[in-house]
mmCIF file of C-alpha atoms and ligand atoms in Angstrom:
data_model
loop_
_atom_site.group_PDB
_atom_site.id
_atom_site.type_symbol
_atom_site.label_atom_id
_atom_site.label_comp_id
_atom_site.label_asym_id
_atom_site.label_seq_id
_atom_site.Cartn_x
_atom_site.Cartn_y
_atom_site.Cartn_z
ATOM 1 C CA LYS A 272 -30.508 -2.363 84.403
ATOM 2 C CA TYR A 273 -27.652 -0.905 86.360
ATOM 3 C CA LEU A 274 -26.062 -2.693 89.236
ATOM 4 C CA PHE A 275 -24.130 -0.538 91.587
ATOM 5 C CA THR A 276 -21.963 -2.108 94.211
ATOM 6 C CA CYS A 277 -20.240 -0.095 96.865
ATOM 7 C CA LEU A 278 -18.227 -2.867 98.367
ATOM 8 C CA PRO A 279 -14.538 -2.856 99.081
ATOM 9 C CA ASP A 280 -12.460 -4.627 96.469
ATOM 10 C CA SER A 281 -12.495 -7.965 98.222
ATOM 11 C CA PHE A 282 -12.983 -11.586 97.345
ATOM 12 C CA GLU A 283 -16.650 -11.298 98.374
ATOM 13 C CA ALA A 284 -17.184 -8.241 96.178
ATOM 14 C CA ARG A 285 -15.647 -9.899 93.166
ATOM 15 C CA GLU A 286 -17.672 -13.058 93.783
ATOM 16 C CA SER A 287 -20.897 -11.006 93.976
ATOM 17 C CA CYS A 288 -20.112 -9.404 90.651
ATOM 18 C CA ARG A 289 -19.166 -12.712 89.082
ATOM 19 C CA LEU A 290 -22.449 -14.222 90.285
ATOM 20 C CA ALA A 291 -24.445 -11.278 88.918
ATOM 21 C CA LEU A 292 -22.716 -11.585 85.568
ATOM 22 C CA SER A 293 -23.213 -15.346 85.422
ATOM 23 C CA ARG A 294 -26.979 -14.813 85.656
ATOM 24 C CA CYS A 295 -26.922 -12.685 82.519
ATOM 25 C CA SER A 296 -26.668 -14.096 79.044
ATOM 26 C CA CYS A 297 -23.891 -11.670 78.160
ATOM 27 C CA LYS A 298 -20.686 -11.700 80.149
ATOM 28 C CA ASP A 299 -19.378 -8.262 79.311
ATOM 29 C CA PRO A 300 -20.429 -5.660 81.920
ATOM 30 C CA GLN A 301 -20.287 -2.925 79.296
ATOM 31 C CA ASP A 302 -22.703 -4.792 77.030
ATOM 32 C CA ILE A 303 -25.338 -5.413 79.636
ATOM 33 C CA GLY A 304 -25.122 -2.058 81.341
ATOM 34 C CA ILE A 305 -23.818 -3.315 84.618
ATOM 35 C CA LYS A 306 -21.653 -0.705 86.187
ATOM 36 C CA LEU A 307 -19.301 -1.671 88.919
ATOM 37 C CA ILE A 308 -18.266 1.057 91.284
ATOM 38 C CA ILE A 309 -15.560 0.174 93.716
ATOM 39 C CA GLN A 310 -15.997 2.800 96.379
ATOM 40 C CA TYR A 311 -12.726 2.101 98.025
ATOM 41 C CA GLN A 312 -10.087 -0.469 97.580
ATOM 42 C CA THR A 313 -8.248 -2.317 100.265
ATOM 43 C CA VAL A 314 -4.832 -1.915 98.699
ATOM 44 C CA ARG A 315 -2.155 -2.382 101.296
ATOM 45 C CA TYR A 316 1.564 -2.295 101.476
ATOM 46 C CA ASP A 317 2.795 -3.531 104.785
ATOM 47 C CA LEU A 318 6.025 -2.136 106.121
ATOM 48 C CA LEU A 319 7.955 -5.027 107.541
ATOM 49 C CA PRO A 320 11.075 -4.669 109.669
ATOM 50 C CA LEU A 321 14.283 -5.154 107.701
ATOM 51 C CA SER A 322 16.235 -8.371 108.007
ATOM 52 C CA SER A 323 19.856 -8.044 109.101
ATOM 53 C CA ILE A 324 20.990 -8.751 105.517
ATOM 54 C CA SER A 325 18.726 -6.013 104.167
ATOM 55 C CA ARG A 326 19.881 -3.589 106.839
ATOM 56 C CA SER A 327 23.541 -4.135 106.084
ATOM 57 C CA ARG A 328 22.872 -3.837 102.365
ATOM 58 C CA LEU A 329 21.074 -0.540 102.952
ATOM 59 C CA ASN A 330 23.982 0.719 105.039
ATOM 60 C CA ALA A 331 26.348 -0.121 102.179
ATOM 61 C CA VAL A 332 24.574 2.084 99.632
ATOM 62 C CA LYS A 333 23.841 5.799 99.590
ATOM 63 C CA ARG A 334 20.494 7.124 100.715
ATOM 64 C CA LYS A 335 18.588 8.042 97.590
ATOM 65 C CA VAL A 336 16.769 11.227 96.617
ATOM 66 C CA LEU A 337 13.247 10.947 95.229
ATOM 67 C CA VAL A 338 12.187 13.960 93.166
ATOM 68 C CA LEU A 339 8.437 14.429 92.992
ATOM 69 C CA ASP A 340 6.439 16.373 90.452
ATOM 70 C CA LEU A 341 3.195 17.945 91.695
ATOM 71 C CA ASP A 342 0.600 18.571 88.968
ATOM 72 C CA GLU A 343 -0.990 15.411 87.573
ATOM 73 C CA THR A 344 1.501 13.314 89.557
ATOM 74 C CA LEU A 345 0.517 13.975 93.181
ATOM 75 C CA ILE A 346 -2.391 16.371 92.689
ATOM 76 C CA HIS A 347 -4.618 17.966 90.083
ATOM 77 C CA SER A 348 -5.913 21.500 90.330
ATOM 78 C CA HIS A 349 -7.945 23.985 88.374
ATOM 79 C CA HIS A 350 -8.474 27.637 89.040
ATOM 80 C CA ASP A 351 -11.143 30.303 88.847
ATOM 81 C CA GLY A 352 -12.399 31.074 85.404
ATOM 82 C CA VAL A 353 -11.735 27.700 83.801
ATOM 83 C CA LEU A 354 -14.673 27.112 81.488
ATOM 84 C CA ARG A 355 -14.289 23.367 81.269
ATOM 85 C CA PRO A 356 -12.841 22.081 84.530
ATOM 86 C CA SER A 357 -11.217 18.672 84.174
ATOM 87 C CA VAL A 358 -12.934 17.223 87.223
ATOM 88 C CA ARG A 359 -16.585 16.306 87.395
ATOM 89 C CA PRO A 360 -18.694 19.313 88.485
ATOM 90 C CA GLY A 361 -19.658 19.006 92.116
ATOM 91 C CA THR A 362 -16.561 17.048 93.118
ATOM 92 C CA PRO A 363 -15.314 18.920 96.180
ATOM 93 C CA PRO A 364 -11.621 19.817 96.189
ATOM 94 C CA ASP A 365 -9.406 18.548 98.997
ATOM 95 C CA PHE A 366 -8.294 22.109 99.599
ATOM 96 C CA ILE A 367 -8.524 25.572 98.072
ATOM 97 C CA LEU A 368 -5.508 27.838 97.714
ATOM 98 C CA LYS A 369 -5.786 31.591 97.432
ATOM 99 C CA VAL A 370 -2.799 32.919 95.544
ATOM 100 C CA VAL A 371 -2.062 36.403 94.204
ATOM 101 C CA ILE A 372 -0.600 36.266 90.683
ATOM 102 C CA ASP A 373 0.285 39.519 88.904
ATOM 103 C CA LYS A 374 -1.722 41.389 91.570
ATOM 104 C CA HIS A 375 -4.812 39.306 90.800
ATOM 105 C CA PRO A 376 -6.200 36.977 93.471
ATOM 106 C CA VAL A 377 -6.678 33.472 92.055
ATOM 107 C CA ARG A 378 -8.306 30.497 93.745
ATOM 108 C CA PHE A 379 -6.926 27.042 92.982
ATOM 109 C CA PHE A 380 -9.160 24.050 93.653
ATOM 110 C CA VAL A 381 -6.799 21.217 94.472
ATOM 111 C CA HIS A 382 -7.634 17.510 94.302
ATOM 112 C CA LYS A 383 -5.223 15.021 95.824
ATOM 113 C CA ARG A 384 -4.378 11.874 93.884
ATOM 114 C CA PRO A 385 -5.775 8.845 95.734
ATOM 115 C CA HIS A 386 -3.423 7.488 98.416
ATOM 116 C CA VAL A 387 -1.005 10.431 98.148
ATOM 117 C CA ASP A 388 -0.841 10.971 101.918
ATOM 118 C CA PHE A 389 -0.007 7.328 102.577
ATOM 119 C CA PHE A 390 2.455 7.306 99.696
ATOM 120 C CA LEU A 391 4.362 10.301 101.076
ATOM 121 C CA GLU A 392 4.327 8.900 104.588
ATOM 122 C CA VAL A 393 5.893 5.642 103.382
ATOM 123 C CA VAL A 394 8.434 6.893 100.837
ATOM 124 C CA SER A 395 9.653 9.610 103.209
ATOM 125 C CA GLN A 396 10.994 6.800 105.367
ATOM 126 C CA TRP A 397 13.003 5.424 102.443
ATOM 127 C CA TYR A 398 14.144 8.511 100.519
ATOM 128 C CA GLU A 399 15.001 12.148 100.922
ATOM 129 C CA LEU A 400 12.022 13.757 99.196
ATOM 130 C CA VAL A 401 12.364 16.758 96.926
ATOM 131 C CA VAL A 402 9.556 18.638 95.180
ATOM 132 C CA PHE A 403 10.370 19.761 91.644
ATOM 133 C CA THR A 404 7.547 21.484 89.795
ATOM 134 C CA ALA A 405 7.502 23.559 86.636
ATOM 135 C CA SER A 406 4.786 25.652 88.258
ATOM 136 C CA MET A 407 5.289 29.058 89.776
ATOM 137 C CA GLU A 408 6.770 29.121 93.250
ATOM 138 C CA ILE A 409 3.850 30.970 94.807
ATOM 139 C CA TYR A 410 1.522 28.126 93.799
ATOM 140 C CA GLY A 411 3.952 25.181 94.116
ATOM 141 C CA SER A 412 5.082 26.117 97.609
ATOM 142 C CA ALA A 413 1.483 26.417 98.803
ATOM 143 C CA VAL A 414 0.627 22.984 97.380
ATOM 144 C CA ALA A 415 3.767 21.443 98.895
ATOM 145 C CA ASP A 416 2.929 22.986 102.287
ATOM 146 C CA ARG A 417 -0.488 21.344 102.248
ATOM 147 C CA LEU A 418 0.874 17.956 101.187
ATOM 148 C CA ASP A 419 3.613 18.177 103.793
ATOM 149 C CA ASN A 420 0.987 18.835 106.461
ATOM 150 C CA ASN A 421 3.579 19.847 109.074
ATOM 151 C CA ARG A 422 5.458 16.562 108.686
ATOM 152 C CA SER A 423 8.627 18.311 107.414
ATOM 153 C CA ILE A 424 9.024 15.715 104.660
ATOM 154 C CA LEU A 425 8.822 18.121 101.694
ATOM 155 C CA LYS A 426 11.251 20.786 102.747
ATOM 156 C CA ARG A 427 13.502 20.875 99.663
ATOM 157 C CA ARG A 428 11.708 22.410 96.720
ATOM 158 C CA TYR A 429 12.465 23.520 93.179
ATOM 159 C CA TYR A 430 10.151 25.560 90.989
ATOM 160 C CA ARG A 431 9.767 27.004 87.497
ATOM 161 C CA GLN A 432 12.788 29.245 87.930
ATOM 162 C CA HIS A 433 14.955 26.149 88.486
ATOM 163 C CA CYS A 434 13.821 24.532 85.214
ATOM 164 C CA THR A 435 15.602 24.900 81.893
ATOM 165 C CA LEU A 436 13.482 26.291 79.094
ATOM 166 C CA ASP A 437 13.971 24.307 75.893
ATOM 167 C CA LEU A 438 11.839 24.923 72.814
ATOM 168 C CA GLY A 439 9.054 26.306 74.960
ATOM 169 C CA SER A 440 8.908 23.465 77.485
ATOM 170 C CA TYR A 441 10.336 23.210 80.962
ATOM 171 C CA ILE A 442 13.026 20.615 81.614
ATOM 172 C CA LYS A 443 14.081 19.529 85.088
ATOM 173 C CA ASP A 444 17.842 19.237 85.361
ATOM 174 C CA LEU A 445 18.427 16.713 88.131
ATOM 175 C CA SER A 446 22.039 17.757 88.610
ATOM 176 C CA VAL A 447 20.642 20.974 90.113
ATOM 177 C CA VAL A 448 19.128 18.845 92.890
ATOM 178 C CA HIS A 449 21.888 16.283 93.420
ATOM 179 C CA SER A 450 25.307 15.955 91.838
ATOM 180 C CA ASP A 451 25.413 12.165 92.139
ATOM 181 C CA LEU A 452 23.080 10.810 89.474
ATOM 182 C CA SER A 453 23.474 7.258 90.760
ATOM 183 C CA SER A 454 21.300 8.169 93.736
ATOM 184 C CA ILE A 455 18.472 10.279 92.364
ATOM 185 C CA VAL A 456 15.084 9.254 90.987
ATOM 186 C CA ILE A 457 12.376 11.430 89.465
ATOM 187 C CA LEU A 458 8.681 10.588 89.444
ATOM 188 C CA ASP A 459 6.898 12.733 86.871
ATOM 189 C CA ASN A 460 3.877 12.371 84.601
ATOM 190 C CA SER A 461 5.584 14.394 81.840
ATOM 191 C CA PRO A 462 8.395 12.503 80.081
ATOM 192 C CA GLY A 463 9.531 15.792 78.539
ATOM 193 C CA ALA A 464 10.411 17.110 81.988
ATOM 194 C CA TYR A 465 13.104 14.455 82.487
ATOM 195 C CA ARG A 466 14.273 13.976 78.945
ATOM 196 C CA GLY A 467 17.801 14.855 80.039
ATOM 197 C CA HIS A 468 17.749 11.993 82.557
ATOM 198 C CA PRO A 469 15.601 9.122 81.243
ATOM 199 C CA ASP A 470 17.644 6.562 83.178
ATOM 200 C CA ASN A 471 16.686 8.240 86.440
ATOM 201 C CA ALA A 472 12.974 8.413 85.739
ATOM 202 C CA ILE A 473 9.910 6.530 86.810
ATOM 203 C CA PRO A 474 6.980 7.283 84.507
ATOM 204 C CA ILE A 475 3.512 7.650 85.966
ATOM 205 C CA LYS A 476 0.206 8.135 84.222
ATOM 206 C CA SER A 477 -1.236 11.652 84.436
ATOM 207 C CA TRP A 478 -3.972 11.869 87.022
ATOM 208 C CA PHE A 479 -6.933 14.217 86.768
ATOM 209 C CA SER A 480 -9.905 12.797 88.629
ATOM 210 C CA ASP A 481 -10.143 8.987 88.691
ATOM 211 C CA PRO A 482 -11.062 8.109 92.296
ATOM 212 C CA SER A 483 -10.023 4.468 91.815
ATOM 213 C CA ASP A 484 -6.482 5.334 90.715
ATOM 214 C CA THR A 485 -3.826 3.265 92.517
ATOM 215 C CA ALA A 486 -0.729 4.314 90.574
ATOM 216 C CA LEU A 487 1.056 5.690 93.647
ATOM 217 C CA LEU A 488 0.408 2.544 95.645
ATOM 218 C CA ASN A 489 1.492 0.366 92.750
ATOM 219 C CA LEU A 490 4.913 2.017 92.798
ATOM 220 C CA LEU A 491 5.640 1.201 96.457
ATOM 221 C CA PRO A 492 7.144 -2.280 95.956
ATOM 222 C CA MET A 493 9.430 -0.948 93.232
ATOM 223 C CA LEU A 494 10.484 2.080 95.274
ATOM 224 C CA ASP A 495 11.059 -0.157 98.271
ATOM 225 C CA ALA A 496 13.467 -2.290 96.221
ATOM 226 C CA LEU A 497 15.159 0.570 94.381
ATOM 227 C CA ARG A 498 16.629 2.043 97.560
ATOM 228 C CA PHE A 499 18.864 -1.016 97.883
ATOM 229 C CA THR A 500 20.590 -0.485 94.540
ATOM 230 C CA ALA A 501 24.079 0.969 94.220
ATOM 231 C CA ASP A 502 23.012 2.902 91.118
ATOM 232 C CA VAL A 503 19.323 3.500 90.377
ATOM 233 C CA ARG A 504 20.147 3.719 86.665
ATOM 234 C CA SER A 505 21.087 0.037 86.649
ATOM 235 C CA VAL A 506 17.387 -0.694 87.124
ATOM 236 C CA LEU A 507 15.630 2.312 85.626
ATOM 237 C CA SER A 508 17.548 2.200 82.351
ATOM 238 C CA ARG A 509 15.891 -1.160 81.736
ATOM 239 C CA ASN A 510 12.556 0.597 81.931
ATOM 240 C CA LEU A 511 12.914 2.756 78.866
ATOM 241 C CA HIS A 512 10.173 1.083 76.878
ATOM 242 C CA GLN A 513 7.668 2.436 79.386
ATOM 243 C CA HIS A 514 8.464 5.996 78.448
ATOM 244 C CA ARG A 515 6.447 5.652 75.306
ATOM 245 C CA LEU A 516 3.337 4.610 77.172
ATOM 246 C CA TRP A 517 2.305 7.935 78.602
HETATM 247 MG MG1 LIG B 886 3.174 17.167 86.106
#
């Protein structure tokens, strides 16, 4: 009753599924109990050398700052004592952090969003990266260290103490990071965090455990283009409708 395929997301894989479905009277995989599992996806974003026009354009604009949230944007974690962990039991974490909070040792089980390493490797070539998390420094710095992986691409960091507390929620004031708002972009799963700077924000869906998530990869073409703008708000302010999606 169940058809499992562990093929890459290729033309052949899609054709196999289409053929299997065409042999059934019902075309909806949900209806007939066919479950498609794409084990890995061949999503690529090739880095091509810049043309001379692109290079001169890039030299004419300021290098941009990309502010990155951690939890549910780049990673998801849960800690000891959580009764209902948000990831499927048995899913091994990518790394475990041992942190002492209020004199109590706490273990955090950290899962990396799919493609996060590749994403950071690519965008670090385009932007100055900054970590801005509403989490405590002792946890956020440990996560950032692991994501950085000795590449020195996540050196500038801001934590809970750098947020503004407003009606019980933490807001990230981008002017703390960079005084020129024409050249700063924030990628954050929580719209509330950037409500002071919606024209500088790129929304992203919260990630908890979906292994087929490609949200970070999907942003690469846009981030590649955005670095050529004179003012990121000229593009991102057109994106406001998206803020209601998440
Ligand atoms: Mg977050």
